[in-house]
């Protein structure tokens, strides 16, 4: 074994969440080592919902533009289409804008449009490959793919990790902090004795067993099976089976999820038969990969922080698949945790700052788990009688009824409120506002609000709507104080207080009428993760106290002043 190696932060798990945490820390100048048990193949589809909030995080790191080129071609329809069988009757269709149209709408959007980065459909395997390659270029990130962490222990000063490859000597690492981003069967979570808790009872109408997830090549699907308008997500729903095909490359590669378990050990023949039954006829099928998958999990870890060990992503929470909330919630974990770890390691974060990670993110995990459960339950309660595939009036009526329910479910999966509406009300590092009430938590809609605790409302600052045009592009990597309107009071006392503690603070002056109207105050303090920390029309009489609170060094009452 080599001598002991050191890094301020060790990240166990090099999937999207682990790599994003490493990139956030790199942005703050913090060195990390990322361990990932598998070699970097990145060839296993796992879902492709990159929410508007996740895309905003990519934008903050300067990588949203190249990521947006991944996946489906720009003009490929993003519709969700339901069929009795893929090659037979279409039950319903939810038309959705393709990538090119989404971006054209963004370019022409109003100044106060709240989605500067619209949703992207690109499978996680493509994005992870990009993130991995990008991480290799960053001097603060050491990548250890093919290394499995087999031992982990901690004391009051550090975390010790033992990493092992299939061949060669093991490595001993020490880190100030370790973060488990290693998935639902997390070794890190088990090593610190934390279990998942179920979010409510299992849905009675949902499958209780593993289903089939497969990577397929279907060379004739678009030409011979689905002859009409293409879609992003195709569903075959009938009394025999339910299966979905998600288009990966717009050509012949698809990701299959089917409620009929097909063990990989059984070989490709049962899976080929399943696809043909879902299609309603013969077609060539090449199985590129197959694995079991559990769709009805709705679990949240008992703890997110255990001493110097923290959990994020699927190690901390596991959701039902409907809505695609798992990945965005995990990336939000990384955004919340990244700046707090950096603040503590740079010395300006207070002794209570890291404790707010669990206090802020665990309630959001419960919230998003509940949303995913409700959506999954809605899909599996849709009645699919045998007459659905029959000719005649009874079949027509059944298809109309099922189509309406399925379309309604598809509409609900676009839950902008879940993605943009997460709030940290009551957090010890959020200075409450006596004058304002946060908007109601709606999973389907997002209401921008500067009431402290929520995402900072978005604003375009010019008509170009390109890089640098978004208000978010002007935020600093630390805290940002917005001074809105030409009559905004001086920020000097707060700047002096921040400087005294080494807390990075950018002051941004905006004399834009719609900005003052949107935010409702002259001064608004934004955290590094783009959540509002404080607002008021005058600085508080004790700016030192405000700085102490938002950096986790103490708490005081509401500080908003009119």
Coordinates of C-alpha atoms in Angstrom, one line a residue:
X1 CA 0.0 0.0 0.0
X2 CA 1.2 3.5 -0.8
X3 CA 1.5 6.3 1.7
X4 CA -1.6 8.0 2.9
X5 CA -3.2 10.3 0.3
X6 CA -5.2 13.4 1.3
X7 CA -8.0 15.5 -0.1
X8 CA -10.2 18.0 1.7
X9 CA -13.3 16.2 0.4
X10 CA -13.7 12.6 -0.7
X11 CA -16.7 11.8 -2.8
X12 CA -17.8 8.2 -3.1
X13 CA -19.8 7.7 -6.2
X14 CA -19.0 9.2 -9.6
X15 CA -22.4 9.4 -11.1
X16 CA -24.2 12.7 -12.0
X17 CA -24.6 13.8 -8.4
X18 CA -21.1 13.0 -7.3
X19 CA -19.5 14.6 -10.3
X20 CA -21.7 17.7 -9.9
X21 CA -20.6 18.1 -6.3
X22 CA -17.0 17.8 -7.3
X23 CA -17.6 20.5 -10.0
X24 CA -19.3 22.8 -7.5
X25 CA -16.4 22.4 -5.1
X26 CA -14.0 23.0 -7.9
X27 CA -15.8 26.3 -8.6
X28 CA -15.0 27.3 -5.1
X29 CA -11.4 26.2 -5.3
X30 CA -11.8 23.0 -3.2
X31 CA -9.9 19.9 -4.1
X32 CA -11.8 16.6 -4.2
X33 CA -11.2 12.9 -5.0
X34 CA -14.0 11.0 -6.6
X35 CA -14.2 7.2 -6.2
X36 CA -16.4 5.2 -8.5
X37 CA -16.5 1.4 -8.4
X38 CA -17.1 1.0 -12.1
X39 CA -14.9 1.9 -15.0
X40 CA -16.2 4.9 -17.0
X41 CA -18.3 3.0 -19.5
X42 CA -21.4 5.3 -19.3
X43 CA -23.4 3.1 -21.6
X44 CA -26.4 2.2 -19.4
X45 CA -29.5 4.3 -19.9
X46 CA -31.2 5.4 -16.7
X47 CA -33.5 8.2 -17.4
X48 CA -33.2 11.6 -19.1
X49 CA -35.1 14.3 -17.2
X50 CA -32.9 17.2 -16.7
X51 CA -35.2 19.7 -15.1
X52 CA -35.1 23.5 -15.6
X53 CA -33.4 23.8 -12.2
X54 CA -30.8 21.2 -13.0
X55 CA -30.1 23.0 -16.2
X56 CA -29.6 26.2 -14.2
X57 CA -27.0 24.4 -12.2
X58 CA -25.3 23.3 -15.4
X59 CA -25.4 26.9 -16.6
X60 CA -23.8 28.1 -13.3
X61 CA -20.8 25.8 -14.1
X62 CA -20.7 27.0 -17.7
X63 CA -21.6 23.7 -19.2
X64 CA -25.3 23.9 -20.0
X65 CA -24.7 24.8 -23.7
X66 CA -22.6 21.6 -24.6
X67 CA -24.9 19.4 -22.4
X68 CA -27.9 20.7 -24.4
X69 CA -26.4 19.3 -27.6
X70 CA -26.6 15.7 -26.2
X71 CA -29.4 13.2 -26.7
X72 CA -32.1 13.7 -29.2
X73 CA -31.6 15.9 -32.4
X74 CA -32.8 19.4 -31.9
X75 CA -35.9 19.0 -34.1
X76 CA -37.0 15.6 -32.8
X77 CA -40.5 15.9 -31.2
X78 CA -40.6 15.6 -27.4
X79 CA -44.2 14.3 -27.4
X80 CA -45.5 11.6 -24.9
X81 CA -47.6 9.2 -26.9
X82 CA -49.8 6.4 -25.6
X83 CA -50.9 3.4 -27.7
X84 CA -52.7 0.2 -27.1
X85 CA -49.7 -1.4 -28.7
X86 CA -46.8 0.6 -30.3
X87 CA -47.9 -0.4 -33.8
X88 CA -51.7 -0.2 -33.3
X89 CA -54.2 2.4 -32.0
X90 CA -53.0 5.7 -30.5
X91 CA -54.9 6.5 -27.3
X92 CA -53.5 9.9 -26.5
X93 CA -50.6 12.3 -27.1
X94 CA -49.2 15.2 -25.2
X95 CA -47.4 17.4 -27.7
X96 CA -44.3 18.9 -26.3
X97 CA -41.8 21.3 -27.9
X98 CA -38.6 19.9 -29.3
X99 CA -35.3 21.2 -28.1
X100 CA -34.9 23.7 -31.0
X101 CA -38.4 25.2 -30.4
X102 CA -37.8 25.4 -26.6
X103 CA -34.7 27.4 -27.2
X104 CA -36.5 29.7 -29.8
X105 CA -39.2 30.4 -27.2
X106 CA -36.5 31.1 -24.6
X107 CA -34.9 33.6 -26.9
X108 CA -38.2 35.4 -27.3
X109 CA -39.4 35.2 -23.7
X110 CA -40.4 38.1 -21.6
X111 CA -37.9 39.7 -19.2
X112 CA -39.4 38.0 -16.2
X113 CA -39.6 34.5 -17.7
X114 CA -38.7 32.0 -15.0
X115 CA -37.1 29.3 -17.1
X116 CA -33.9 30.6 -18.6
X117 CA -32.9 26.9 -19.1
X118 CA -35.9 24.8 -20.2
X119 CA -36.1 21.1 -19.5
X120 CA -33.7 18.9 -21.5
X121 CA -34.3 15.3 -22.6
X122 CA -30.9 13.7 -22.8
X123 CA -30.2 10.3 -21.2
X124 CA -28.2 10.4 -18.0
X125 CA -25.5 8.1 -19.6
X126 CA -24.7 10.8 -22.2
X127 CA -24.6 13.6 -19.5
X128 CA -22.5 11.5 -17.1
X129 CA -20.0 10.8 -19.9
X130 CA -19.7 14.6 -20.5
X131 CA -19.4 15.4 -16.8
X132 CA -16.7 12.7 -16.4
X133 CA -14.7 14.0 -19.3
X134 CA -15.1 17.6 -18.1
X135 CA -14.1 16.6 -14.5
X136 CA -10.8 15.2 -15.9
X137 CA -9.9 18.7 -17.2
X138 CA -10.4 20.3 -13.8
X139 CA -7.2 20.7 -11.7
X140 CA -9.0 20.4 -8.4
X141 CA -10.6 17.0 -9.1
X142 CA -8.9 13.7 -8.8
X143 CA -10.9 10.9 -10.5
X144 CA -10.6 7.3 -9.3
X145 CA -12.9 5.3 -11.6
X146 CA -12.6 1.6 -11.1
X147 CA -11.8 2.1 -7.4
X148 CA -14.2 0.7 -4.8
X149 CA -14.2 2.2 -1.3
X150 CA -14.1 -0.9 1.0
X151 CA -13.4 0.8 4.3
X152 CA -14.6 4.0 5.9
X153 CA -14.2 5.3 9.5
X154 CA -14.2 8.7 11.0
X155 CA -13.1 10.6 14.1
X156 CA -13.5 14.2 15.2
X157 CA -10.8 15.5 12.8
X158 CA -11.0 13.4 9.6
X159 CA -12.5 10.5 7.6
X160 CA -10.3 7.6 6.6
X161 CA -11.1 5.6 3.5
X162 CA -9.6 2.5 2.0
X163 CA -10.0 2.2 -1.8
X164 CA -9.2 -0.9 -3.8
X165 CA -8.9 -1.8 -7.5
X166 CA -9.4 -5.2 -9.0
X167 CA -5.7 -5.4 -9.4
X168 CA -2.8 -3.6 -7.7
X169 CA -2.3 -2.2 -4.2
X170 CA -5.0 -0.5 -2.2
X171 CA -4.9 3.3 -1.4
X172 CA -5.4 4.8 2.0
X173 CA -7.0 8.3 1.9
X174 CA -7.9 10.8 4.6
X175 CA -10.3 13.7 4.1
X176 CA -11.8 16.4 6.1
X177 CA -15.2 15.3 4.9
X178 CA -16.6 12.4 2.9
X179 CA -19.8 12.4 0.9
X180 CA -21.7 9.3 -0.1
X181 CA -23.2 9.7 -3.6
X182 CA -23.0 6.0 -4.2
X183 CA -26.6 5.2 -5.0
X184 CA -29.5 3.3 -3.4
X185 CA -27.3 0.5 -2.0
X186 CA -24.8 3.0 -0.7
X187 CA -21.7 1.5 1.0
X188 CA -21.2 4.8 2.8
X189 CA -24.7 4.9 4.2
X190 CA -24.4 1.4 5.5
X191 CA -20.9 2.1 6.9
X192 CA -22.3 4.8 9.1
X193 CA -25.3 2.8 10.2
X194 CA -28.0 4.8 8.4
X195 CA -31.1 3.2 6.9
X196 CA -33.8 4.3 4.5
X197 CA -37.2 5.1 5.8
X198 CA -40.3 4.5 3.6
X199 CA -42.3 7.6 2.6
X200 CA -45.7 6.3 3.3
X201 CA -47.1 2.8 2.6
X202 CA -46.5 1.1 -0.7
X203 CA -48.9 2.1 -3.5
X204 CA -51.3 -0.8 -3.8
X205 CA -51.8 -0.3 -7.5
X206 CA -48.0 -0.2 -8.3
X207 CA -45.8 -3.2 -9.1
X208 CA -44.2 -4.6 -5.9
X209 CA -41.5 -6.4 -7.7
X210 CA -38.6 -5.6 -10.0
X211 CA -39.5 -4.8 -13.6
X212 CA -37.4 -4.8 -16.7
X213 CA -35.1 -2.0 -17.8
X214 CA -33.3 -2.5 -21.1
X215 CA -31.2 -0.7 -23.6
X216 CA -32.4 -1.7 -27.1
X217 CA -31.6 -1.1 -30.7
X218 CA -34.8 -1.2 -32.9
X219 CA -33.7 -0.3 -36.4
X220 CA -37.2 -0.4 -38.0
X221 CA -39.3 1.0 -35.1
X222 CA -39.7 4.5 -36.5
X223 CA -40.2 3.4 -40.1
X224 CA -42.3 0.2 -39.8
X225 CA -44.0 0.3 -36.3
X226 CA -44.8 3.9 -35.4
X227 CA -45.5 5.4 -38.8
X228 CA -47.0 8.7 -37.7
X229 CA -45.5 11.6 -35.8
X230 CA -42.4 10.7 -33.7
X231 CA -42.3 11.1 -30.0
X232 CA -39.8 11.2 -27.2
X233 CA -41.7 8.7 -25.0
X234 CA -43.8 5.9 -26.4
X235 CA -46.2 3.9 -24.2
X236 CA -47.8 0.5 -24.9
X237 CA -50.7 0.2 -22.4
X238 CA -53.2 -2.7 -22.4
X239 CA -54.7 -5.3 -20.1
X240 CA -51.7 -7.6 -20.8
X241 CA -48.7 -5.4 -20.1
X242 CA -47.5 -1.8 -19.7
X243 CA -44.2 -0.8 -21.4
X244 CA -42.5 2.4 -22.3
X245 CA -39.8 3.2 -24.9
X246 CA -37.8 6.4 -24.6
X247 CA -36.0 7.5 -27.7
X248 CA -32.3 8.0 -26.9
X249 CA -30.7 9.2 -30.1
X250 CA -33.6 9.9 -32.4
X251 CA -32.6 7.0 -34.6
X252 CA -32.7 3.4 -33.4
X253 CA -31.6 3.3 -29.7
X254 CA -34.3 3.2 -27.0
X255 CA -34.6 2.7 -23.2
X256 CA -37.3 0.2 -22.3
X257 CA -39.2 0.0 -19.0
X258 CA -41.8 -2.8 -18.8
X259 CA -43.8 -4.1 -15.9
X260 CA -43.1 -7.8 -16.9
X261 CA -39.9 -8.9 -15.1
X262 CA -37.4 -10.5 -17.5
X263 CA -34.3 -11.7 -15.6
X264 CA -31.1 -10.9 -17.6
X265 CA -29.9 -14.5 -16.9
X266 CA -32.8 -15.7 -19.1
X267 CA -31.0 -14.4 -22.2
X268 CA -32.4 -12.0 -24.9
X269 CA -35.3 -14.3 -26.1
X270 CA -37.9 -13.4 -23.4
X271 CA -37.1 -9.7 -23.8
X272 CA -37.4 -9.8 -27.6
X273 CA -40.8 -11.5 -27.2
X274 CA -41.9 -8.8 -24.7
X275 CA -41.0 -6.0 -27.1
X276 CA -42.8 -7.7 -29.9
X277 CA -45.9 -8.2 -27.8
X278 CA -45.8 -4.5 -26.8
X279 CA -45.4 -3.5 -30.4
X280 CA -48.3 -5.8 -31.5
X281 CA -46.2 -7.5 -34.2
X282 CA -42.8 -8.7 -35.3
X283 CA -39.8 -6.4 -35.5
X284 CA -36.0 -6.8 -35.2
X285 CA -34.8 -6.3 -31.6
X286 CA -31.1 -6.1 -30.5
X287 CA -30.7 -6.2 -26.7
X288 CA -27.7 -4.0 -25.8
X289 CA -28.2 -4.3 -22.0
X290 CA -30.8 -5.5 -19.5
X291 CA -31.2 -5.2 -15.7
X292 CA -33.9 -5.5 -13.1
X293 CA -35.3 -2.2 -11.7
X294 CA -37.6 -1.4 -8.8
X295 CA -40.1 1.3 -9.6
X296 CA -42.1 1.8 -6.4
X297 CA -39.3 2.8 -4.1
X298 CA -40.1 5.9 -2.0
X299 CA -37.4 6.1 0.6
X300 CA -35.6 8.8 2.5
X301 CA -32.5 8.2 4.7
X302 CA -32.9 8.6 8.5
X303 CA -30.0 11.1 8.5
X304 CA -28.1 13.0 5.8
X305 CA -25.2 14.1 8.0
X306 CA -23.3 11.8 10.4
X307 CA -20.3 13.5 11.8
X308 CA -18.0 14.3 8.9
X309 CA -19.9 12.0 6.6
X310 CA -22.8 13.3 4.5
X311 CA -25.2 11.7 2.0
X312 CA -26.6 13.0 -1.2
X313 CA -28.6 11.8 -4.2
X314 CA -29.9 8.2 -4.2
X315 CA -27.8 7.4 -1.1
X316 CA -30.0 9.8 0.7
X317 CA -33.4 9.4 -1.1
X318 CA -35.0 7.1 -3.6
X319 CA -38.2 8.0 -5.5
X320 CA -40.7 6.4 -7.8
X321 CA -39.8 7.2 -11.4
X322 CA -42.9 9.2 -12.4
X323 CA -41.9 12.9 -12.9
X324 CA -38.2 12.2 -13.0
X325 CA -37.6 13.9 -9.6
X326 CA -34.7 11.8 -8.4
X327 CA -31.9 13.2 -10.4
X328 CA -32.9 16.9 -10.0
X329 CA -33.3 16.4 -6.3
X330 CA -29.8 14.9 -6.1
X331 CA -28.3 17.7 -8.1
X332 CA -30.0 20.2 -5.7
X333 CA -28.4 18.3 -2.8
X334 CA -25.0 18.9 -4.4
X335 CA -25.7 22.6 -5.0
X336 CA -26.8 23.1 -1.4
X337 CA -23.9 21.1 0.1
X338 CA -21.2 22.3 -2.2
X339 CA -21.1 25.9 -1.0
X340 CA -21.4 24.9 2.6
X341 CA -18.5 22.5 2.5
X342 CA -16.4 25.2 0.7
X343 CA -17.4 27.9 3.3
X344 CA -16.3 25.7 6.2
X345 CA -13.0 24.6 4.4
X346 CA -12.2 28.2 3.5
X347 CA -12.8 29.2 7.1
X348 CA -15.7 31.6 6.8
X349 CA -18.5 29.1 7.3
X350 CA -19.7 29.1 10.9
X351 CA -19.9 26.0 13.2
X352 CA -23.6 25.5 12.5
X353 CA -23.5 25.8 8.7
X354 CA -23.1 22.1 7.7
X355 CA -25.9 21.1 10.1
X356 CA -28.3 23.1 7.9
X357 CA -27.6 20.7 4.9
X358 CA -29.7 18.0 6.5
X359 CA -32.2 20.5 8.0
X360 CA -32.8 22.1 4.6
X361 CA -32.6 19.1 2.2
X362 CA -34.3 16.3 4.1
X363 CA -37.7 18.0 4.2
X364 CA -37.4 18.6 0.4
X365 CA -36.6 15.0 -0.1
X366 CA -39.8 14.0 1.7
X367 CA -41.8 16.6 -0.3
X368 CA -40.5 15.3 -3.7
X369 CA -40.9 11.7 -2.7
X370 CA -44.6 12.4 -2.0
X371 CA -45.0 14.1 -5.4
X372 CA -43.4 11.1 -7.1
X373 CA -45.6 8.7 -5.2
X374 CA -48.7 10.5 -6.2
X375 CA -47.8 10.6 -9.8
X376 CA -46.9 7.0 -9.9
X377 CA -50.1 6.0 -8.1
X378 CA -52.1 8.0 -10.7
X379 CA -50.5 6.1 -13.6
X380 CA -51.1 2.7 -12.1
X381 CA -54.7 3.3 -11.2
X382 CA -55.7 4.0 -14.8
X383 CA -58.2 1.3 -15.9
X384 CA -57.0 -0.8 -18.8
X385 CA -59.8 -3.3 -19.6
X386 CA -59.5 -6.0 -22.2
X387 CA -62.0 -4.2 -24.3
X388 CA -59.5 -1.4 -24.8
X389 CA -58.2 -3.3 -27.9
X390 CA -61.6 -4.3 -29.2
X391 CA -63.3 -2.9 -32.3
X392 CA -66.7 -1.3 -31.9
X393 CA -68.4 1.3 -29.6
X394 CA -67.3 -0.3 -26.4
X395 CA -63.7 -0.3 -27.4
X396 CA -63.9 3.3 -28.7
X397 CA -65.4 4.4 -25.4
X398 CA -62.8 2.6 -23.3
X399 CA -60.0 4.1 -25.5
X400 CA -61.3 7.6 -25.1
X401 CA -61.6 7.3 -21.4
X402 CA -58.1 5.8 -21.0
X403 CA -56.6 8.3 -23.3
X404 CA -58.0 11.2 -21.3
X405 CA -56.6 9.8 -18.1
X406 CA -53.2 9.1 -19.5
X407 CA -52.9 12.5 -21.1
X408 CA -53.9 14.1 -17.7
X409 CA -51.1 12.0 -16.0
X410 CA -48.6 13.1 -18.6
X411 CA -49.5 16.8 -18.1
X412 CA -49.0 16.4 -14.3
X413 CA -45.5 15.0 -14.8
X414 CA -44.3 18.4 -15.9
X415 CA -44.3 19.7 -12.4
X416 CA -42.5 23.0 -12.5
X417 CA -43.4 23.7 -8.9
X418 CA -41.6 20.7 -7.7
X419 CA -38.4 21.6 -9.6
X420 CA -38.3 25.4 -8.9
X421 CA -40.5 25.7 -5.8
X422 CA -38.3 24.0 -3.1
X423 CA -38.0 26.3 -0.1
X424 CA -35.9 26.4 3.1
X425 CA -38.4 28.3 5.3
X426 CA -37.4 28.2 8.9
X427 CA -33.8 27.4 8.2
X428 CA -31.3 28.8 10.7
X429 CA -29.4 30.5 8.0
X430 CA -32.4 32.2 6.4
X431 CA -33.4 35.5 7.8
X432 CA -37.2 35.5 7.9
X433 CA -39.3 38.3 6.7
X434 CA -42.2 39.6 8.9
X435 CA -43.8 41.3 6.0
X436 CA -44.0 38.5 3.5
X437 CA -45.6 35.1 3.2
X438 CA -44.1 32.5 0.9
X439 CA -46.3 31.3 -2.0
X440 CA -48.3 28.1 -1.5
X441 CA -46.4 25.0 -2.4
X442 CA -47.9 23.8 -5.7
X443 CA -46.3 20.8 -7.4
X444 CA -47.7 21.9 -10.8
X445 CA -46.9 25.6 -10.8
X446 CA -44.1 27.9 -9.7
X447 CA -44.7 31.4 -8.3
X448 CA -41.6 33.5 -8.2
X449 CA -41.1 35.2 -4.8
X450 CA -38.3 37.0 -3.1
X451 CA -39.5 35.9 0.4
X452 CA -36.4 34.5 2.0
X453 CA -35.9 30.8 1.7
X454 CA -36.9 30.2 -2.0
X455 CA -35.1 30.3 -5.3
X456 CA -34.2 33.8 -6.4
X457 CA -36.7 34.9 -9.1
X458 CA -35.1 35.0 -12.6
X459 CA -34.8 38.1 -14.8
X460 CA -33.4 38.6 -18.3
X461 CA -31.3 41.8 -18.4
X462 CA -31.2 42.3 -22.1
X463 CA -33.0 41.2 -25.3
X464 CA -30.3 38.9 -26.4
X465 CA -31.1 36.2 -23.8
X466 CA -27.6 34.6 -24.3
X467 CA -24.8 33.8 -21.9
X468 CA -24.4 36.8 -19.6
X469 CA -28.0 38.0 -20.2
X470 CA -29.5 36.2 -17.2
X471 CA -29.5 37.7 -13.8
X472 CA -28.2 34.4 -12.6
X473 CA -25.1 34.9 -14.8
X474 CA -24.3 38.0 -12.8
X475 CA -24.3 36.4 -9.4
X476 CA -21.0 35.9 -7.8
X477 CA -19.7 32.4 -6.7
X478 CA -20.3 33.5 -3.1
X479 CA -23.2 35.6 -1.7
X480 CA -24.6 38.4 -3.9
X481 CA -26.4 41.5 -2.7
X482 CA -28.9 43.0 -5.2
X483 CA -29.3 46.8 -5.0
X484 CA -32.5 47.4 -6.9
X485 CA -33.4 50.9 -8.2
X486 CA -31.5 54.1 -8.2
X487 CA -32.6 54.9 -4.7
X488 CA -31.3 51.7 -3.0
X489 CA -29.3 52.4 0.2
X490 CA -25.6 51.9 0.6
X491 CA -24.3 48.4 0.9
X492 CA -21.0 49.5 2.6
X493 CA -21.8 48.3 6.1
X494 CA -22.8 44.8 4.9
X495 CA -19.7 44.7 2.7
X496 CA -17.5 45.6 5.7
X497 CA -19.1 42.9 7.8
X498 CA -18.7 40.2 5.1
X499 CA -15.1 41.2 4.6
X500 CA -14.4 41.0 8.3
X501 CA -15.3 37.3 8.3
X502 CA -13.9 36.5 4.9
X503 CA -17.4 35.8 3.4
X504 CA -17.3 36.4 -0.3
X505 CA -19.9 39.0 -1.3
X506 CA -20.7 40.5 -4.8
X507 CA -22.7 43.7 -4.9
X508 CA -24.9 43.9 -8.1
X509 CA -26.6 47.2 -8.9
X510 CA -29.7 46.9 -11.1
X511 CA -31.7 50.0 -12.0
X512 CA -34.3 48.1 -13.9
X513 CA -38.0 48.8 -13.0
X514 CA -39.2 45.2 -13.4
X515 CA -36.4 44.0 -11.2
X516 CA -37.6 46.1 -8.3
X517 CA -41.2 45.1 -9.0
X518 CA -40.2 41.4 -9.2
X519 CA -38.3 41.3 -5.9
X520 CA -40.4 43.8 -4.0
X521 CA -37.5 45.2 -1.9
X522 CA -34.5 47.5 -2.5
X523 CA -32.0 45.1 -1.1
X524 CA -31.9 41.3 -1.5
X525 CA -29.2 38.9 -0.3
X526 CA -28.7 35.8 -2.5
X527 CA -26.9 32.7 -1.2
X528 CA -24.3 30.9 -3.4
X529 CA -27.0 28.3 -4.3
X530 CA -29.3 31.0 -5.7
X531 CA -31.7 30.9 -2.7
X532 CA -32.8 34.2 -1.0
X533 CA -31.2 34.6 2.4
X534 CA -32.5 38.0 3.4
X535 CA -34.3 41.1 1.9
X536 CA -35.3 44.6 3.1
X537 CA -35.5 48.2 2.1
X538 CA -32.8 49.1 4.5
X539 CA -29.8 47.2 5.9
X540 CA -30.4 45.8 9.4
X541 CA -29.0 47.9 12.2
X542 CA -26.6 45.0 12.9
X543 CA -25.1 43.9 9.6
X544 CA -22.6 41.8 11.5
X545 CA -25.5 39.8 13.0
X546 CA -26.9 39.2 9.5
X547 CA -23.6 38.0 8.2
X548 CA -23.2 35.7 11.3
X549 CA -26.6 34.2 10.7
X550 CA -26.3 33.5 6.9
X551 CA -22.9 31.9 7.3
X552 CA -24.0 29.6 10.1
X553 CA -22.4 31.3 13.1
X554 CA -25.6 32.3 15.0
X555 CA -29.3 33.0 14.7
X556 CA -31.4 36.0 15.3
X557 CA -35.0 37.0 14.5
X558 CA -36.4 38.3 11.2
X559 CA -34.3 41.0 9.8
X560 CA -36.4 42.5 6.9
X561 CA -37.0 46.2 7.3
X562 CA -39.4 48.4 5.4

